[in-house]
Amino acid sequence: MKNILITGGAGFIGSNFINYILQNRDDINVVNLDKLTYAGNLENLKPIENKPNYHFVRGDITNVELVDYIFRKFDIKYVINFAAESHVDRSILGSEIFYRSNVIGTNVLLEASRRFEVQKFLQISTDEVYGSLGDTGLFTEQTPISPNSPYSSSKASADLMVQAFHHTYGLPTVITRCSNNYGPLQFPEKLIPLMIINALNNKKLPVYGDGLNVRDWIYVIDHNKAAELVFEKGKVGEVYNIGASREMKNIEIVKLILKKLGKSEDLIEYVKDRPGHDRRYAIDSSKIQNELGWKPYYEFEEAIDFTIEWYLNNKSWWERIISGEYQKYYEVQY
Ligand code: NAD
Ligand code: DAU
């Protein structure tokens, strides 16, 4: 049995990962360490919460004593670090918690991993560390790191620390850098769920700037299958980009969602641009495809339908979220 510490496993991608991996494998014990910030939700893990090889610990990855205790108690030999403050707009409203959780938190996990002789440490990073592209070109693993937002700077700092631990101490680390995810269980602050939920509630759909910024979209299950493969077979010390080559302008996505829900484009409202808004992201994923044999499985057209369907069928999940603390954030942000 592999004893794996998965951090941030109650968030969007982490919970999809744990649900996926525990439904498919019996050769692993998963310890999920999550602080349950506004973005963490144990409801997300209902499908696997009673499995004997699943354990949940509520806590902060910056807590050195707690992290040490978990490594000792569960004999942790593998780490997958999903935990992070993940929303760019929130990092613009206040950056301190991003530095604390994303940089210091990763450092605490790395130090413990060194002490407890971890056999693989997977850092879940993002394409945003590369900065912004012009109209052409793709991010490769050789693209220089050049983050622009407090969020992406914190993720880039964490990546550099992960690489330093490999270089200096020989810690067997790997880093994945994935593009924009979408799918079930994504917190309503992010573009796709925000637009679905606002459209369903006949609320305005706030599009930043001219709406022509481009993101490269991947279904969360495709990201998670790639992450599992890198965790199992990725070469230590390496970085792997993950993306499904599905570039779209924000306004195209917003109009598509309105069309699928049978709502009027009059709901679109162009609002003030995000400060420092990255123009375009696009991923070259040929390294993971050629070296590890991964390729995306889901077409955008079908997976966006699953996603919209999921939000239609899980109203109580998001209604609880948007009626709580989220309302205050929404008022400040919009
Ligand atoms: P999310 O905000 O939905 O979830 C983050 C989870 O981390 C939450 O459950 C939260 O409670 C937990 N967490 C935050 N700070 C913590 C701390 N200090 N200690 C313990 N737990 C903590 O985020 P997500 O969208 O699922 O992203 C997960 C990871 O994937 C992040 O590292 C993010 O940078 C990366 N990523 C996200 C995307 C995307 O499109 N969402 C793309 C590429 C990479
Ligand atoms: O690229 C990977 C990254 O994707 C991850 O590292 C981040 O954790 C994740 O949040 C995401 O970052 P983005 O900033 O690209 O995602 P977001 O959903 O916030 O915004 C997507 C695009 O939509 C972006 O160009 C801003 C725009 N947008 C977003 C919101 C929330 C709007 O126009 N209006 C909105 O209300």
XYZ file of C-alpha atoms and ligand atoms in Angstrom, residues 86-89 126-128 151 178-180 189-191 194-195 206-208 213 215 217 250 274 277 281 334, ligand 2:
63
model
C -6.502 29.534 -6.073
C -8.459 32.590 -7.195
C -6.673 35.410 -9.028
C -9.287 38.090 -8.191
C -0.432 26.147 -13.065
C 0.285 27.539 -16.517
C -0.140 31.019 -15.003
C -1.635 34.331 -7.114
C -2.073 22.695 -16.086
C -4.319 25.131 -17.906
C -7.839 26.259 -16.871
C -16.281 32.298 -8.156
C -14.589 30.880 -11.295
C -15.674 31.927 -14.826
C -20.198 31.842 -12.172
C -21.709 32.332 -15.606
C -19.886 40.214 -15.651
C -17.337 40.008 -18.468
C -14.010 41.688 -17.718
C -8.878 37.255 -23.205
C -7.895 30.633 -21.796
C -9.752 24.777 -21.200
C -14.076 34.439 -22.571
C -9.141 42.711 -13.948
C -5.253 40.764 -16.659
C -2.774 31.258 -22.073
C -18.536 43.161 -8.622
O -4.728 28.805 -15.909
C -4.905 28.083 -14.724
C -5.579 28.955 -13.706
O -6.934 29.108 -14.120
C -5.499 28.405 -12.285
O -4.168 28.408 -11.865
C -6.338 29.258 -11.326
O -6.347 28.661 -10.041
C -7.751 29.348 -11.850
O -8.519 30.183 -11.014
C -7.763 29.868 -13.284
O -7.366 31.263 -13.336
P -8.104 32.323 -14.286
O -7.898 33.668 -13.733
O -7.748 32.086 -15.693
O -9.628 31.816 -14.077
P -10.991 32.615 -13.800
O -12.084 31.585 -13.852
O -10.918 33.483 -12.605
O -11.106 33.559 -15.082
C -11.080 33.021 -16.404
C -11.147 34.195 -17.372
O -12.442 34.806 -17.264
C -10.156 35.306 -17.086
O -9.701 35.860 -18.306
C -10.954 36.346 -16.331
C -12.336 36.180 -16.914
N -13.461 36.481 -15.987
C -13.488 35.829 -14.804
C -14.500 36.072 -13.892
C -14.512 35.368 -12.559
C -14.467 37.372 -16.353
O -14.468 37.944 -17.449
N -15.472 37.603 -15.457
C -15.528 37.006 -14.239
O -16.463 37.294 -13.453
